[in-house]
PDB file of N, CA, C and O in Angstrom:
ATOM      1  N   MET A   1      96.166  68.914 111.307  1.00 88.00           N
ATOM      2  CA  MET A   1      97.477  68.333 111.184  1.00 88.00           C
ATOM      3  C   MET A   1      98.410  69.077 112.118  1.00 88.00           C
ATOM      4  O   MET A   1      98.398  70.303 112.174  1.00 88.00           O
ATOM      5  N   LYS A   2      99.225  68.365 112.812  1.00 88.00           N
ATOM      6  CA  LYS A   2     100.206  68.986 113.688  1.00 88.00           C
ATOM      7  C   LYS A   2     101.468  69.274 112.896  1.00 88.00           C
ATOM      8  O   LYS A   2     101.855  68.518 112.015  1.00 88.00           O
ATOM      9  N   THR A   3     102.094  70.402 113.241  1.00 88.00           N
ATOM     10  CA  THR A   3     103.345  70.769 112.609  1.00 88.00           C
ATOM     11  C   THR A   3     104.161  71.574 113.615  1.00 88.00           C
ATOM     12  O   THR A   3     103.617  72.130 114.554  1.00 88.00           O
ATOM     13  N   ALA A   4     105.432  71.643 113.413  1.00 92.00           N
ATOM     14  CA  ALA A   4     106.297  72.447 114.274  1.00 92.00           C
ATOM     15  C   ALA A   4     106.937  73.533 113.437  1.00 92.00           C
ATOM     16  O   ALA A   4     107.426  73.267 112.334  1.00 92.00           O
ATOM     17  N   VAL A   5     106.902  74.735 113.940  1.00 91.00           N
ATOM     18  CA  VAL A   5     107.534  75.857 113.251  1.00 91.00           C
ATOM     19  C   VAL A   5     108.327  76.666 114.271  1.00 91.00           C
ATOM     20  O   VAL A   5     108.027  76.641 115.461  1.00 91.00           O
ATOM     21  N   SER A   6     109.307  77.381 113.792  1.00 94.00           N
ATOM     22  CA  SER A   6     110.090  78.266 114.646  1.00 94.00           C
ATOM     23  C   SER A   6     109.731  79.702 114.325  1.00 94.00           C
ATOM     24  O   SER A   6     109.688  80.087 113.152  1.00 94.00           O
ATOM     25  N   ILE A   7     109.439  80.482 115.373  1.00 93.00           N
ATOM     26  CA  ILE A   7     109.152  81.905 115.191  1.00 93.00           C
ATOM     27  C   ILE A   7     109.938  82.669 116.260  1.00 93.00           C
ATOM     28  O   ILE A   7     110.271  82.113 117.304  1.00 93.00           O
ATOM     29  N   PRO A   8     110.234  83.927 115.995  1.00 95.00           N
ATOM     30  CA  PRO A   8     110.975  84.720 116.984  1.00 95.00           C
ATOM     31  C   PRO A   8     110.185  84.835 118.293  1.00 95.00           C
ATOM     32  O   PRO A   8     108.951  84.909 118.287  1.00 95.00           O
ATOM     33  N   ASP A   9     110.914  84.859 119.400  1.00 96.00           N
ATOM     34  CA  ASP A   9     110.279  84.945 120.719  1.00 96.00           C
ATOM     35  C   ASP A   9     109.302  86.116 120.850  1.00 96.00           C
ATOM     36  O   ASP A   9     108.187  85.922 121.345  1.00 96.00           O
ATOM     37  N   PRO A  10     109.673  87.332 120.422  1.00 94.00           N
ATOM     38  CA  PRO A  10     108.732  88.448 120.575  1.00 94.00           C
ATOM     39  C   PRO A  10     107.412  88.209 119.830  1.00 94.00           C
ATOM     40  O   PRO A  10     106.345  88.541 120.329  1.00 94.00           O
ATOM     41  N   LEU A  11     107.492  87.615 118.638  1.00 95.00           N
ATOM     42  CA  LEU A  11     106.282  87.321 117.876  1.00 95.00           C
ATOM     43  C   LEU A  11     105.439  86.271 118.583  1.00 95.00           C
ATOM     44  O   LEU A  11     104.211  86.384 118.661  1.00 95.00           O
ATOM     45  N   PHE A  12     106.086  85.260 119.123  1.00 95.00           N
ATOM     46  CA  PHE A  12     105.381  84.223 119.873  1.00 95.00           C
ATOM     47  C   PHE A  12     104.631  84.829 121.058  1.00 95.00           C
ATOM     48  O   PHE A  12     103.450  84.549 121.273  1.00 95.00           O
ATOM     49  N   HIS A  13     105.313  85.691 121.829  1.00 96.00           N
ATOM     50  CA  HIS A  13     104.692  86.281 123.013  1.00 96.00           C
ATOM     51  C   HIS A  13     103.536  87.214 122.640  1.00 96.00           C
ATOM     52  O   HIS A  13     102.501  87.221 123.311  1.00 96.00           O
ATOM     53  N   GLU A  14     103.707  87.960 121.557  1.00 95.00           N
ATOM     54  CA  GLU A  14     102.620  88.833 121.098  1.00 95.00           C
ATOM     55  C   GLU A  14     101.412  88.004 120.655  1.00 95.00           C
ATOM     56  O   GLU A  14     100.275  88.324 120.981  1.00 95.00           O
ATOM     57  N   ALA A  15     101.667  86.928 119.928  1.00 95.00           N
ATOM     58  CA  ALA A  15     100.578  86.050 119.491  1.00 95.00           C
ATOM     59  C   ALA A  15      99.886  85.411 120.694  1.00 95.00           C
ATOM     60  O   ALA A  15      98.656  85.269 120.710  1.00 95.00           O
ATOM     61  N   ASP A  16     100.655  85.040 121.692  1.00 95.00           N
ATOM     62  CA  ASP A  16     100.097  84.444 122.899  1.00 95.00           C
ATOM     63  C   ASP A  16      99.138  85.422 123.581  1.00 95.00           C
ATOM     64  O   ASP A  16      98.037  85.041 124.008  1.00 95.00           O
ATOM     65  N   LEU A  17      99.534  86.683 123.671  1.00 96.00           N
ATOM     66  CA  LEU A  17      98.674  87.701 124.281  1.00 96.00           C
ATOM     67  C   LEU A  17      97.389  87.902 123.487  1.00 96.00           C
ATOM     68  O   LEU A  17      96.299  88.030 124.059  1.00 96.00           O
ATOM     69  N   VAL A  18      97.508  87.929 122.175  1.00 95.00           N
ATOM     70  CA  VAL A  18      96.323  88.113 121.324  1.00 95.00           C
ATOM     71  C   VAL A  18      95.387  86.917 121.463  1.00 95.00           C
ATOM     72  O   VAL A  18      94.162  87.077 121.565  1.00 95.00           O
ATOM     73  N   ALA A  19      95.929  85.716 121.478  1.00 95.00           N
ATOM     74  CA  ALA A  19      95.104  84.517 121.641  1.00 95.00           C
ATOM     75  C   ALA A  19      94.353  84.563 122.973  1.00 95.00           C
ATOM     76  O   ALA A  19      93.153  84.239 123.032  1.00 95.00           O
ATOM     77  N   GLU A  20      95.045  84.982 124.016  1.00 96.00           N
ATOM     78  CA  GLU A  20      94.385  85.101 125.323  1.00 96.00           C
ATOM     79  C   GLU A  20      93.269  86.132 125.272  1.00 96.00           C
ATOM     80  O   GLU A  20      92.171  85.894 125.777  1.00 96.00           O
ATOM     81  N   ARG A  21      93.564  87.292 124.661  1.00 95.00           N
ATOM     82  CA  ARG A  21      92.555  88.356 124.575  1.00 95.00           C
ATOM     83  C   ARG A  21      91.332  87.900 123.790  1.00 95.00           C
ATOM     84  O   ARG A  21      90.197  88.207 124.151  1.00 95.00           O
ATOM     85  N   LEU A  22      91.561  87.157 122.720  1.00 94.00           N
ATOM     86  CA  LEU A  22      90.447  86.670 121.886  1.00 94.00           C
ATOM     87  C   LEU A  22      89.810  85.404 122.454  1.00 94.00           C
ATOM     88  O   LEU A  22      88.817  84.928 121.921  1.00 94.00           O
ATOM     89  N   GLN A  23      90.424  84.865 123.484  1.00 96.00           N
ATOM     90  CA  GLN A  23      89.958  83.637 124.123  1.00 96.00           C
ATOM     91  C   GLN A  23      89.880  82.475 123.125  1.00 96.00           C
ATOM     92  O   GLN A  23      88.874  81.766 123.036  1.00 96.00           O
ATOM     93  N   ILE A  24      90.971  82.340 122.365  1.00 95.00           N
ATOM     94  CA  ILE A  24      91.108  81.216 121.435  1.00 95.00           C
ATOM     95  C   ILE A  24      92.484  80.596 121.656  1.00 95.00           C
ATOM     96  O   ILE A  24      93.369  81.221 122.238  1.00 95.00           O
ATOM     97  N   SER A  25      92.650  79.394 121.190  1.00 95.00           N
ATOM     98  CA  SER A  25      93.948  78.735 121.336  1.00 95.00           C
ATOM     99  C   SER A  25      94.963  79.363 120.380  1.00 95.00           C
ATOM    100  O   SER A  25      94.599  79.988 119.381  1.00 95.00           O
ATOM    101  N   ARG A  26      96.246  79.187 120.703  1.00 94.00           N
ATOM    102  CA  ARG A  26      97.292  79.653 119.785  1.00 94.00           C
ATOM    103  C   ARG A  26      97.145  78.970 118.436  1.00 94.00           C
ATOM    104  O   ARG A  26      97.319  79.594 117.392  1.00 94.00           O
ATOM    105  N   SER A  27      96.810  77.682 118.461  1.00 94.00           N
ATOM    106  CA  SER A  27      96.654  76.955 117.195  1.00 94.00           C
ATOM    107  C   SER A  27      95.584  77.603 116.329  1.00 94.00           C
ATOM    108  O   SER A  27      95.766  77.756 115.113  1.00 94.00           O
ATOM    109  N   LYS A  28      94.471  77.983 116.941  1.00 95.00           N
ATOM    110  CA  LYS A  28      93.390  78.609 116.172  1.00 95.00           C
ATOM    111  C   LYS A  28      93.842  79.979 115.659  1.00 95.00           C
ATOM    112  O   LYS A  28      93.547  80.355 114.523  1.00 95.00           O
ATOM    113  N   LEU A  29      94.567  80.725 116.486  1.00 95.00           N
ATOM    114  CA  LEU A  29      95.069  82.026 116.057  1.00 95.00           C
ATOM    115  C   LEU A  29      96.005  81.870 114.865  1.00 95.00           C
ATOM    116  O   LEU A  29      95.885  82.573 113.861  1.00 95.00           O
ATOM    117  N   TYR A  30      96.941  80.922 114.951  1.00 95.00           N
ATOM    118  CA  TYR A  30      97.875  80.702 113.849  1.00 95.00           C
ATOM    119  C   TYR A  30      97.145  80.253 112.580  1.00 95.00           C
ATOM    120  O   TYR A  30      97.484  80.694 111.477  1.00 95.00           O
ATOM    121  N   ALA A  31      96.154  79.399 112.731  1.00 95.00           N
ATOM    122  CA  ALA A  31      95.392  78.934 111.569  1.00 95.00           C
ATOM    123  C   ALA A  31      94.654  80.106 110.916  1.00 95.00           C
ATOM    124  O   ALA A  31      94.638  80.238 109.688  1.00 95.00           O
ATOM    125  N   ARG A  32      94.043  80.967 111.739  1.00 94.00           N
ATOM    126  CA  ARG A  32      93.335  82.139 111.192  1.00 94.00           C
ATOM    127  C   ARG A  32      94.307  83.084 110.485  1.00 94.00           C
ATOM    128  O   ARG A  32      94.004  83.601 109.409  1.00 94.00           O
ATOM    129  N   ALA A  33      95.444  83.320 111.116  1.00 94.00           N
ATOM    130  CA  ALA A  33      96.425  84.231 110.533  1.00 94.00           C
ATOM    131  C   ALA A  33      96.952  83.687 109.202  1.00 94.00           C
ATOM    132  O   ALA A  33      97.080  84.432 108.225  1.00 94.00           O
ATOM    133  N   LEU A  34      97.262  82.414 109.162  1.00 93.00           N
ATOM    134  CA  LEU A  34      97.766  81.813 107.927  1.00 93.00           C
ATOM    135  C   LEU A  34      96.696  81.840 106.841  1.00 93.00           C
ATOM    136  O   LEU A  34      96.986  82.147 105.678  1.00 93.00           O
ATOM    137  N   SER A  35      95.468  81.570 107.219  1.00 91.00           N
ATOM    138  CA  SER A  35      94.366  81.600 106.262  1.00 91.00           C
ATOM    139  C   SER A  35      94.192  83.001 105.671  1.00 91.00           C
ATOM    140  O   SER A  35      94.037  83.166 104.454  1.00 91.00           O
ATOM    141  N   ALA A  36      94.241  84.022 106.524  1.00 89.00           N
ATOM    142  CA  ALA A  36      94.110  85.403 106.049  1.00 89.00           C
ATOM    143  C   ALA A  36      95.272  85.775 105.132  1.00 89.00           C
ATOM    144  O   ALA A  36      95.076  86.417 104.091  1.00 89.00           O
ATOM    145  N   PHE A  37      96.482  85.360 105.493  1.00 88.00           N
ATOM    146  CA  PHE A  37      97.642  85.660 104.652  1.00 88.00           C
ATOM    147  C   PHE A  37      97.508  84.996 103.290  1.00 88.00           C
ATOM    148  O   PHE A  37      97.734  85.620 102.255  1.00 88.00           O
ATOM    149  N   LEU A  38      97.127  83.722 103.274  1.00 86.00           N
ATOM    150  CA  LEU A  38      97.000  83.009 102.003  1.00 86.00           C
ATOM    151  C   LEU A  38      95.916  83.625 101.130  1.00 86.00           C
ATOM    152  O   LEU A  38      96.083  83.737  99.911  1.00 86.00           O
ATOM    153  N   ALA A  39      94.815  84.045 101.738  1.00 82.00           N
ATOM    154  CA  ALA A  39      93.741  84.692 100.970  1.00 82.00           C
ATOM    155  C   ALA A  39      94.230  86.001 100.363  1.00 82.00           C
ATOM    156  O   ALA A  39      93.832  86.357  99.244  1.00 82.00           O
ATOM    157  N   SER A  40      95.111  86.705 101.078  1.00 80.00           N
ATOM    158  CA  SER A  40      95.622  87.971 100.556  1.00 80.00           C
ATOM    159  C   SER A  40      96.568  87.774  99.381  1.00 80.00           C
ATOM    160  O   SER A  40      96.865  88.721  98.662  1.00 80.00           O
ATOM    161  N   GLN A  41      97.039  86.564  99.171  1.00 79.00           N
ATOM    162  CA  GLN A  41      97.972  86.278  98.090  1.00 79.00           C
ATOM    163  C   GLN A  41      97.277  85.961  96.774  1.00 79.00           C
ATOM    164  O   GLN A  41      97.918  85.901  95.729  1.00 79.00           O
ATOM    165  N   ASP A  42      95.962  85.730  96.823  1.00 75.00           N
ATOM    166  CA  ASP A  42      95.209  85.471  95.598  1.00 75.00           C
ATOM    167  C   ASP A  42      95.176  86.740  94.756  1.00 75.00           C
ATOM    168  O   ASP A  42      94.940  87.824  95.265  1.00 75.00           O
ATOM    169  N   GLU A  43      95.414  86.594  93.464  1.00 73.00           N
ATOM    170  CA  GLU A  43      95.360  87.748  92.577  1.00 73.00           C
ATOM    171  C   GLU A  43      93.902  88.056  92.284  1.00 73.00           C
ATOM    172  O   GLU A  43      93.147  87.185  91.857  1.00 73.00           O
ATOM    173  N   ASP A  44      93.510  89.302  92.531  1.00 77.00           N
ATOM    174  CA  ASP A  44      92.115  89.633  92.291  1.00 77.00           C
ATOM    175  C   ASP A  44      91.901  89.864  90.799  1.00 77.00           C
ATOM    176  O   ASP A  44      92.839  90.152  90.058  1.00 77.00           O
ATOM    177  N   PRO A  45      90.660  89.715  90.312  1.00 77.00           N
ATOM    178  CA  PRO A  45      90.397  89.781  88.865  1.00 77.00           C
ATOM    179  C   PRO A  45      90.727  91.133  88.244  1.00 77.00           C
ATOM    180  O   PRO A  45      91.145  91.196  87.082  1.00 77.00           O
ATOM    181  N   VAL A  46      90.567  92.218  88.971  1.00 80.00           N
ATOM    182  CA  VAL A  46      90.886  93.542  88.418  1.00 80.00           C
ATOM    183  C   VAL A  46      92.381  93.642  88.155  1.00 80.00           C
ATOM    184  O   VAL A  46      92.806  94.080  87.087  1.00 80.00           O
ATOM    185  N   THR A  47      93.182  93.210  89.123  1.00 78.00           N
ATOM    186  CA  THR A  47      94.631  93.239  88.944  1.00 78.00           C
ATOM    187  C   THR A  47      95.049  92.353  87.776  1.00 78.00           C
ATOM    188  O   THR A  47      95.892  92.747  86.958  1.00 78.00           O
ATOM    189  N   ALA A  48      94.448  91.183  87.667  1.00 78.00           N
ATOM    190  CA  ALA A  48      94.779  90.264  86.576  1.00 78.00           C
ATOM    191  C   ALA A  48      94.486  90.907  85.222  1.00 78.00           C
ATOM    192  O   ALA A  48      95.291  90.803  84.288  1.00 78.00           O
ATOM    193  N   GLN A  49      93.345  91.583  85.109  1.00 81.00           N
ATOM    194  CA  GLN A  49      92.996  92.224  83.835  1.00 81.00           C
ATOM    195  C   GLN A  49      93.934  93.391  83.520  1.00 81.00           C
ATOM    196  O   GLN A  49      94.354  93.562  82.380  1.00 81.00           O
ATOM    197  N   LEU A  50      94.237  94.211  84.538  1.00 81.00           N
ATOM    198  CA  LEU A  50      95.168  95.320  84.309  1.00 81.00           C
ATOM    199  C   LEU A  50      96.534  94.807  83.887  1.00 81.00           C
ATOM    200  O   LEU A  50      97.174  95.368  82.989  1.00 81.00           O
ATOM    201  N   ASN A  51      96.988  93.738  84.525  1.00 79.00           N
ATOM    202  CA  ASN A  51      98.278  93.150  84.158  1.00 79.00           C
ATOM    203  C   ASN A  51      98.250  92.628  82.727  1.00 79.00           C
ATOM    204  O   ASN A  51      99.216  92.802  81.975  1.00 79.00           O
ATOM    205  N   ALA A  52      97.158  91.985  82.332  1.00 82.00           N
ATOM    206  CA  ALA A  52      97.045  91.449  80.972  1.00 82.00           C
ATOM    207  C   ALA A  52      97.085  92.574  79.941  1.00 82.00           C
ATOM    208  O   ALA A  52      97.750  92.463  78.905  1.00 82.00           O
ATOM    209  N   VAL A  53      96.382  93.671  80.205  1.00 82.00           N
ATOM    210  CA  VAL A  53      96.375  94.810  79.286  1.00 82.00           C
ATOM    211  C   VAL A  53      97.777  95.408  79.194  1.00 82.00           C
ATOM    212  O   VAL A  53      98.275  95.666  78.101  1.00 82.00           O
ATOM    213  N   ALA A  54      98.404  95.618  80.332  1.00 80.00           N
ATOM    214  CA  ALA A  54      99.746  96.213  80.330  1.00 80.00           C
ATOM    215  C   ALA A  54     100.749  95.303  79.622  1.00 80.00           C
ATOM    216  O   ALA A  54     101.594  95.782  78.857  1.00 80.00           O
ATOM    217  N   ASP A  55     100.653  93.990  79.860  1.00 81.00           N
ATOM    218  CA  ASP A  55     101.560  93.049  79.198  1.00 81.00           C
ATOM    219  C   ASP A  55     101.349  93.043  77.690  1.00 81.00           C
ATOM    220  O   ASP A  55     102.310  93.012  76.921  1.00 81.00           O
ATOM    221  N   ALA A  56     100.093  93.072  77.264  1.00 80.00           N
ATOM    222  CA  ALA A  56      99.786  93.072  75.830  1.00 80.00           C
ATOM    223  C   ALA A  56     100.312  94.343  75.179  1.00 80.00           C
ATOM    224  O   ALA A  56     100.859  94.305  74.069  1.00 80.00           O
ATOM    225  N   MET A  57     100.169  95.464  75.873  1.00 76.00           N
ATOM    226  CA  MET A  57     100.641  96.727  75.318  1.00 76.00           C
ATOM    227  C   MET A  57     102.167  96.747  75.235  1.00 76.00           C
ATOM    228  O   MET A  57     102.734  97.273  74.280  1.00 76.00           O
ATOM    229  N   ALA A  58     102.823  96.178  76.213  1.00 73.00           N
ATOM    230  CA  ALA A  58     104.282  96.136  76.195  1.00 73.00           C
ATOM    231  C   ALA A  58     104.788  95.240  75.072  1.00 73.00           C
ATOM    232  O   ALA A  58     105.821  95.513  74.469  1.00 73.00           O
ATOM    233  N   ALA A  59     104.055  94.172  74.762  1.00 72.00           N
ATOM    234  CA  ALA A  59     104.470  93.227  73.721  1.00 72.00           C
ATOM    235  C   ALA A  59     104.210  93.776  72.326  1.00 72.00           C
ATOM    236  O   ALA A  59     104.868  93.386  71.371  1.00 72.00           O
ATOM    237  N   ASP A  60     103.259  94.678  72.190  1.00 67.00           N
ATOM    238  CA  ASP A  60     102.877  95.220  70.885  1.00 67.00           C
ATOM    239  C   ASP A  60     103.451  96.625  70.737  1.00 67.00           C
ATOM    240  O   ASP A  60     102.942  97.579  71.293  1.00 67.00           O
ATOM    241  N   SER A  61     104.514  96.756  69.968  1.00 54.00           N
ATOM    242  CA  SER A  61     105.179  98.058  69.846  1.00 54.00           C
ATOM    243  C   SER A  61     104.297  99.100  69.184  1.00 54.00           C
ATOM    244  O   SER A  61     104.549 100.284  69.287  1.00 54.00           O
ATOM    245  N   GLU A  62     103.246  98.679  68.468  1.00 53.00           N
ATOM    246  CA  GLU A  62     102.361  99.615  67.784  1.00 53.00           C
ATOM    247  C   GLU A  62     101.156  99.974  68.635  1.00 53.00           C
ATOM    248  O   GLU A  62     100.305 100.740  68.206  1.00 53.00           O
ATOM    249  N   ALA A  63     101.067  99.409  69.813  1.00 53.00           N
ATOM    250  CA  ALA A  63      99.907  99.681  70.674  1.00 53.00           C
ATOM    251  C   ALA A  63      99.911 101.128  71.118  1.00 53.00           C
ATOM    252  O   ALA A  63     100.949 101.769  71.228  1.00 53.00           O
ATOM    253  N   GLU A  64      98.706 101.628  71.383  1.00 60.00           N
ATOM    254  CA  GLU A  64      98.601 102.985  71.906  1.00 60.00           C
ATOM    255  C   GLU A  64      99.244 103.026  73.283  1.00 60.00           C
ATOM    256  O   GLU A  64      99.278 102.044  73.999  1.00 60.00           O
ATOM    257  N   ARG A  65      99.721 104.179  73.653  1.00 62.00           N
ATOM    258  CA  ARG A  65     100.299 104.352  74.976  1.00 62.00           C
ATOM    259  C   ARG A  65      99.162 104.258  75.991  1.00 62.00           C
ATOM    260  O   ARG A  65      98.034 104.646  75.705  1.00 62.00           O
ATOM    261  N   PRO A  66      99.456 103.748  77.172  1.00 61.00           N
ATOM    262  CA  PRO A  66      98.410 103.634  78.184  1.00 61.00           C
ATOM    263  C   PRO A  66      97.856 104.996  78.587  1.00 61.00           C
ATOM    264  O   PRO A  66      98.522 106.009  78.444  1.00 61.00           O
ATOM    265  N   GLU A  67      96.634 104.975  79.056  1.00 68.00           N
ATOM    266  CA  GLU A  67      96.020 106.189  79.573  1.00 68.00           C
ATOM    267  C   GLU A  67      96.943 106.781  80.632  1.00 68.00           C
ATOM    268  O   GLU A  67      97.626 106.043  81.350  1.00 68.00           O
ATOM    269  N   PRO A  68      96.962 108.098  80.753  1.00 68.00           N
ATOM    270  CA  PRO A  68      97.786 108.689  81.806  1.00 68.00           C
ATOM    271  C   PRO A  68      97.396 108.106  83.173  1.00 68.00           C
ATOM    272  O   PRO A  68      96.232 107.972  83.492  1.00 68.00           O
ATOM    273  N   GLY A  69      98.387 107.726  83.925  1.00 72.00           N
ATOM    274  CA  GLY A  69      98.135 107.178  85.259  1.00 72.00           C
ATOM    275  C   GLY A  69      98.053 105.670  85.308  1.00 72.00           C
ATOM    276  O   GLY A  69      98.112 105.090  86.391  1.00 72.00           O
ATOM    277  N   LEU A  70      97.913 104.982  84.159  1.00 72.00           N
ATOM    278  CA  LEU A  70      97.777 103.530  84.179  1.00 72.00           C
ATOM    279  C   LEU A  70      99.049 102.866  84.715  1.00 72.00           C
ATOM    280  O   LEU A  70      98.979 101.946  85.514  1.00 72.00           O
ATOM    281  N   THR A  71     100.198 103.355  84.299  1.00 73.00           N
ATOM    282  CA  THR A  71     101.458 102.787  84.778  1.00 73.00           C
ATOM    283  C   THR A  71     101.583 102.970  86.283  1.00 73.00           C
ATOM    284  O   THR A  71     101.946 102.048  87.007  1.00 73.00           O
ATOM    285  N   GLU A  72     101.236 104.166  86.760  1.00 76.00           N
ATOM    286  CA  GLU A  72     101.297 104.437  88.196  1.00 76.00           C
ATOM    287  C   GLU A  72     100.282 103.586  88.951  1.00 76.00           C
ATOM    288  O   GLU A  72     100.561 103.079  90.035  1.00 76.00           O
ATOM    289  N   ALA A  73      99.087 103.408  88.374  1.00 74.00           N
ATOM    290  CA  ALA A  73      98.058 102.593  89.023  1.00 74.00           C
ATOM    291  C   ALA A  73      98.509 101.147  89.129  1.00 74.00           C
ATOM    292  O   ALA A  73      98.332 100.506  90.171  1.00 74.00           O
ATOM    293  N   ARG A  74      99.113 100.620  88.063  1.00 74.00           N
ATOM    294  CA  ARG A  74      99.585  99.243  88.111  1.00 74.00           C
ATOM    295  C   ARG A  74     100.662  99.078  89.175  1.00 74.00           C
ATOM    296  O   ARG A  74     100.669  98.116  89.932  1.00 74.00           O
ATOM    297  N   ALA A  75     101.574 100.046  89.256  1.00 76.00           N
ATOM    298  CA  ALA A  75     102.636  99.975  90.262  1.00 76.00           C
ATOM    299  C   ALA A  75     102.049 100.001  91.669  1.00 76.00           C
ATOM    300  O   ALA A  75     102.482  99.252  92.547  1.00 76.00           O
ATOM    301  N   ALA A  76     101.044 100.844  91.882  1.00 76.00           N
ATOM    302  CA  ALA A  76     100.401 100.919  93.206  1.00 76.00           C
ATOM    303  C   ALA A  76      99.717  99.608  93.553  1.00 76.00           C
ATOM    304  O   ALA A  76      99.794  99.127  94.685  1.00 76.00           O
ATOM    305  N   ILE A  77      99.064  98.998  92.573  1.00 73.00           N
ATOM    306  CA  ILE A  77      98.377  97.727  92.796  1.00 73.00           C
ATOM    307  C   ILE A  77      99.400  96.649  93.141  1.00 73.00           C
ATOM    308  O   ILE A  77      99.213  95.875  94.077  1.00 73.00           O
ATOM    309  N   GLU A  78     100.500  96.591  92.391  1.00 75.00           N
ATOM    310  CA  GLU A  78     101.511  95.579  92.643  1.00 75.00           C
ATOM    311  C   GLU A  78     102.148  95.732  94.016  1.00 75.00           C
ATOM    312  O   GLU A  78     102.517  94.763  94.647  1.00 75.00           O
ATOM    313  N   LYS A  79     102.262  96.985  94.507  1.00 75.00           N
ATOM    314  CA  LYS A  79     102.823  97.207  95.836  1.00 75.00           C
ATOM    315  C   LYS A  79     101.802  96.949  96.930  1.00 75.00           C
ATOM    316  O   LYS A  79     102.140  96.911  98.093  1.00 75.00           O
ATOM    317  N   GLY A  80     100.512  96.787  96.566  1.00 71.00           N
ATOM    318  CA  GLY A  80      99.499  96.551  97.568  1.00 71.00           C
ATOM    319  C   GLY A  80      98.914  97.833  98.133  1.00 71.00           C
ATOM    320  O   GLY A  80      98.244  97.810  99.151  1.00 71.00           O
ATOM    321  N   ASP A  81      99.162  98.964  97.468  1.00 63.00           N
ATOM    322  CA  ASP A  81      98.654 100.254  97.940  1.00 63.00           C
ATOM    323  C   ASP A  81      97.197 100.484  97.549  1.00 63.00           C
ATOM    324  O   ASP A  81      96.623 101.499  97.894  1.00 63.00           O
ATOM    325  N   TRP A  82      96.611  99.574  96.788  1.00 59.00           N
ATOM    326  CA  TRP A  82      95.248  99.747  96.309  1.00 59.00           C
ATOM    327  C   TRP A  82      94.412  98.589  96.828  1.00 59.00           C
ATOM    328  O   TRP A  82      94.851  97.455  96.822  1.00 59.00           O
ATOM    329  N   GLN A  83      93.238  98.877  97.310  1.00 60.00           N
ATOM    330  CA  GLN A  83      92.345  97.837  97.820  1.00 60.00           C
ATOM    331  C   GLN A  83      91.029  97.916  97.080  1.00 60.00           C
ATOM    332  O   GLN A  83      90.560  98.976  96.733  1.00 60.00           O
ATOM    333  N   TRP A  84      90.402  96.803  96.851  1.00 56.00           N
ATOM    334  CA  TRP A  84      89.103  96.687  96.208  1.00 56.00           C
ATOM    335  C   TRP A  84      88.048  97.193  97.119  1.00 56.00           C
ATOM    336  O   TRP A  84      88.002  97.050  98.279  1.00 56.00           O
TER     337      TRP A  84
END
């Protein structure tokens, strides 16, 4: 599908150079980049489970306190500082 988008000139020129270096069209480069970005937005199952545990514990005032470091680990995961 064809579409038109606006991007800053420096980004366009950098993408053009990368496409040339990889010997692919700009369209293919943009499609690959968008695909990689969208894949990175999927919530991985470990993060989903940690979030569910933390949410359940926050909702239950009688729940045990999380293991030391769990709060920090969740924050790191949410910021993207942790990789599978």
